[in-house]
Amino acid sequence: NYDFQGTAPFLALRSDKPLTEAVAAGLAEALKDPQIRRDMGEGTDPRQMVWWMTDLTEIVLLDFILSQQDRIGNIDHVEHWVWVENGEVKSRKAASHGKETEPLPEGAVRIKRTHLNDNDAGGRVEYANFAKSTGMLDDMHHYPVRLYRQLMALEADLIAEGPLHGYLKTSFGLSDRQFAQLVKNTLLAAATLRSQCQAGVIQFDLDPETFMLTGSATPETI
C-alpha cells in the first residue's frame, strides 16, 4: 500500500499545486522509480491522469469504509475511447484485441478506466484495513466535489439513523460488529476529509469530463 501511494496519480492527488501542475509533478516524481517507468512508459496523457486520480479517490474511500484488505493487486482496467462531440464528452469501449472495426471519432483519446476485481476481502472485522492504517485518505489536495458531498450526506444519514442506515443494516447480512465497523469507518473518513477541507488544503477540482472539455480545472467552493 505504501508503494501504491508512490504511483503517479496518487502523488498528484497529494500535490498542493494547481491540478495541471500537480499532474505534471506526480508524473515526474513517479517516473524516477525504474519499475514505474517501465510499466507506464513515456508520454502519459494528462487527461488519463485526471481520470486515474478521480478513480483513486473513489477506490480509496470505498476500501477505507469497507476495510478491504487486499486491493493492491486487484485493480485492472478497461480501455475506452473518449472524445468531445458538440460540446459533450462521449465514450465507447475500445477493442481489447486487434484493430477497431469502426472509425474513430476525431480527437478520440484512449483512456484506461479502472475496473475492480476480487472484492471479497472486505466488510469483516478481522480483515486488516490497510487504507486506514497506511493513511491513504491523509493529505489529499485534489478531490471531486460530488464525492465529498456524497460522503457528507452518508455521514449525516448514518448519524441520524436515516434510510441508508436502515438499508445497510438490514440488507447485506452484516453482523452487529460488522455494521458498527462500517459506520465507524464512514464517520472517520468524513472527519478526516472534513478537517482537510476546513484547513483549506483540498482543491475540489477533480472532474475528468470538464478537464476533457477545457484542458483545465477551476476549483469549486464548499
C-alpha positions as semicolon CSV with decimal commas, in nm:
position;residue;x (nm);y (nm);z (nm)
1;N;0,000;0,000;0,000
2;Y;0,287;0,238;0,069
3;D;0,437;0,156;-0,273
4;F;0,097;0,216;-0,431
5;Q;0,097;0,566;-0,282
6;G;0,410;0,632;-0,487
7;T;0,229;0,591;-0,820
8;A;0,184;0,893;-1,044
9;P;-0,188;0,961;-0,984
10;F;-0,154;0,916;-0,607
11;L;0,141;1,156;-0,594
12;A;-0,062;1,404;-0,799
13;L;-0,352;1,380;-0,550
14;R;-0,109;1,480;-0,275
15;S;0,048;1,771;-0,462
16;D;-0,066;2,113;-0,341
17;K;-0,008;2,262;-0,686
18;P;-0,298;2,354;-0,920
19;L;-0,433;2,047;-1,098
20;T;-0,241;2,071;-1,426
21;E;0,084;2,131;-1,237
22;A;0,003;1,853;-0,989
23;V;-0,043;1,610;-1,278
24;A;0,298;1,700;-1,420
25;A;0,463;1,684;-1,076
26;G;0,308;1,345;-0,996
27;L;0,427;1,201;-1,326
28;A;0,779;1,341;-1,290
29;E;0,820;1,209;-0,936
30;A;0,675;0,864;-1,010
31;L;0,890;0,812;-1,319
32;K;1,202;0,836;-1,104
33;D;1,116;0,480;-1,000
34;P;1,258;0,241;-1,265
35;Q;0,973;-0,010;-1,226
36;I;0,704;0,256;-1,267
37;R;0,891;0,398;-1,567
38;R;0,895;0,052;-1,728
39;D;0,526;-0,006;-1,654
40;M;0,395;0,335;-1,758
41;G;0,628;0,428;-2,039
42;E;0,665;0,788;-2,151
43;G;0,408;1,042;-2,258
44;T;0,108;0,967;-2,034
45;D;-0,177;1,199;-2,136
46;P;-0,279;1,448;-1,861
47;R;-0,645;1,359;-1,930
48;Q;-0,563;0,997;-1,843
49;M;-0,405;1,116;-1,518
50;V;-0,716;1,312;-1,416
51;W;-0,934;1,006;-1,479
52;W;-0,697;0,789;-1,276
53;M;-0,691;1,041;-0,992
54;T;-1,071;1,052;-0,979
55;D;-1,097;0,672;-0,984
56;L;-0,848;0,652;-0,697
57;T;-1,047;0,885;-0,474
58;E;-1,348;0,655;-0,511
59;I;-1,149;0,331;-0,463
60;V;-0,965;0,452;-0,153
61;L;-1,283;0,584;0,010
62;L;-1,474;0,260;-0,052
63;D;-1,186;0,046;0,072
64;F;-1,147;0,265;0,383
65;I;-1,517;0,232;0,466
66;L;-1,536;-0,141;0,389
67;S;-1,197;-0,242;0,539
68;Q;-1,086;-0,401;0,212
69;Q;-0,752;-0,563;0,291
70;D;-0,616;-0,677;-0,047
71;R;-0,698;-0,410;-0,300
72;I;-0,341;-0,377;-0,424
73;G;-0,302;-0,636;-0,698
74;N;-0,678;-0,644;-0,758
75;I;-0,709;-0,337;-0,978
76;D;-0,746;-0,380;-1,352
77;H;-0,863;-0,150;-1,629
78;V;-1,094;-0,138;-1,928
79;E;-0,994;0,086;-2,215
80;H;-1,238;0,334;-2,369
81;W;-1,219;0,587;-2,647
82;V;-1,322;0,927;-2,515
83;W;-1,387;1,234;-2,727
84;V;-1,576;1,564;-2,739
85;E;-1,874;1,591;-2,973
86;N;-2,096;1,900;-2,993
87;G;-1,970;2,020;-2,657
88;E;-2,034;1,687;-2,481
89;V;-1,796;1,415;-2,368
90;K;-1,871;1,083;-2,541
91;S;-1,712;0,743;-2,495
92;R;-1,718;0,388;-2,622
93;K;-1,534;0,074;-2,523
94;A;-1,210;0,020;-2,712
95;A;-1,129;-0,306;-2,888
96;S;-0,935;-0,524;-2,645
97;H;-0,762;-0,721;-2,920
98;G;-0,692;-0,636;-3,279
99;K;-0,796;-0,325;-3,468
100;E;-1,108;-0,115;-3,421
101;T;-1,388;-0,213;-3,659
102;E;-1,544;0,135;-3,656
103;P;-1,375;0,462;-3,749
104;L;-1,253;0,663;-3,452
105;P;-1,417;0,999;-3,384
106;E;-1,194;1,298;-3,442
107;G;-0,978;1,376;-3,140
108;A;-1,057;1,048;-2,960
109;V;-0,822;0,964;-2,673
110;R;-0,768;0,609;-2,546
111;I;-0,837;0,618;-2,170
112;K;-0,790;0,337;-1,918
113;R;-1,087;0,332;-1,677
114;T;-1,035;0,148;-1,353
115;H;-1,202;-0,191;-1,306
116;L;-1,202;-0,362;-0,965
117;N;-1,153;-0,736;-0,931
118;D;-1,178;-0,972;-0,633
119;N;-1,373;-0,767;-0,378
120;D;-1,433;-1,041;-0,120
121;A;-1,178;-0,932;0,145
122;G;-1,381;-0,653;0,300
123;G;-1,657;-0,594;0,549
124;R;-1,540;-0,838;0,815
125;V;-1,399;-0,712;1,142
126;E;-1,099;-0,946;1,127
127;Y;-0,972;-0,803;0,798
128;A;-0,687;-0,552;0,801
129;N;-0,792;-0,205;0,685
130;F;-0,477;-0,103;0,500
131;A;-0,640;0,207;0,352
132;K;-0,680;0,327;0,710
133;S;-0,356;0,202;0,866
134;T;-0,136;0,343;0,587
135;G;-0,313;0,681;0,585
136;M;-0,442;0,668;0,228
137;L;-0,702;0,940;0,294
138;D;-0,448;1,174;0,451
139;D;-0,302;1,481;0,283
140;M;-0,541;1,488;-0,014
141;H;-0,508;1,812;-0,210
142;H;-0,742;1,731;-0,501
143;Y;-1,090;1,579;-0,469
144;P;-1,419;1,554;-0,663
145;V;-1,676;1,789;-0,511
146;R;-1,951;1,535;-0,593
147;L;-1,780;1,259;-0,395
148;Y;-1,714;1,485;-0,096
149;R;-2,080;1,589;-0,080
150;Q;-2,195;1,227;-0,110
151;L;-1,971;1,130;0,182
152;M;-2,102;1,413;0,398
153;A;-2,461;1,314;0,315
154;L;-2,387;0,950;0,403
155;E;-2,233;1,057;0,734
156;A;-2,540;1,266;0,820
157;D;-2,774;0,977;0,737
158;L;-2,581;0,728;0,949
159;I;-2,569;0,964;1,246
160;A;-2,945;1,029;1,217
161;E;-3,013;0,657;1,157
162;G;-3,188;0,753;0,835
163;P;-3,296;0,538;0,538
164;L;-2,943;0,446;0,427
165;H;-2,857;0,344;0,782
166;G;-3,155;0,106;0,785
167;Y;-3,082;-0,025;0,436
168;L;-2,718;-0,103;0,511
169;K;-2,802;-0,263;0,843
170;T;-3,071;-0,499;0,714
171;S;-2,987;-0,577;0,350
172;F;-2,643;-0,738;0,345
173;G;-2,635;-0,994;0,625
174;L;-2,392;-0,789;0,832
175;S;-2,339;-0,879;1,196
176;D;-2,376;-0,605;1,455
177;R;-1,996;-0,578;1,482
178;Q;-1,953;-0,559;1,106
179;F;-2,217;-0,289;1,072
180;A;-2,071;-0,093;1,362
181;Q;-1,730;-0,105;1,193
182;L;-1,877;0,021;0,865
183;V;-2,042;0,315;1,043
184;K;-1,726;0,391;1,243
185;N;-1,510;0,388;0,928
186;T;-1,753;0,614;0,743
187;L;-1,756;0,870;1,025
188;L;-1,376;0,862;1,045
189;A;-1,342;0,906;0,668
190;A;-1,580;1,203;0,677
191;A;-1,396;1,359;0,972
192;T;-1,059;1,312;0,802
193;L;-1,163;1,479;0,478
194;R;-1,365;1,749;0,655
195;S;-1,063;1,853;0,860
196;Q;-0,857;1,883;0,542
197;C;-1,137;2,085;0,381
198;Q;-1,161;2,318;0,683
199;A;-0,784;2,364;0,676
200;G;-0,818;2,481;0,316
201;V;-0,582;2,221;0,173
202;I;-0,827;2,042;-0,059
203;Q;-0,895;2,180;-0,406
204;F;-1,229;2,050;-0,530
205;D;-1,116;2,040;-0,893
206;L;-1,133;1,674;-0,997
207;D;-1,383;1,647;-1,281
208;P;-1,239;1,446;-1,572
209;E;-1,518;1,533;-1,815
210;T;-1,471;1,906;-1,758
211;F;-1,097;1,858;-1,792
212;M;-1,159;1,671;-2,117
213;L;-1,367;1,964;-2,245
214;T;-1,144;2,250;-2,134
215;G;-0,800;2,113;-2,056
216;S;-0,804;2,294;-1,722
217;A;-0,984;2,294;-1,387
218;T;-1,148;2,562;-1,172
219;P;-1,186;2,451;-0,809
220;E;-1,538;2,462;-0,667
221;T;-1,608;2,610;-0,326
222;I;-1,773;2,409;-0,048
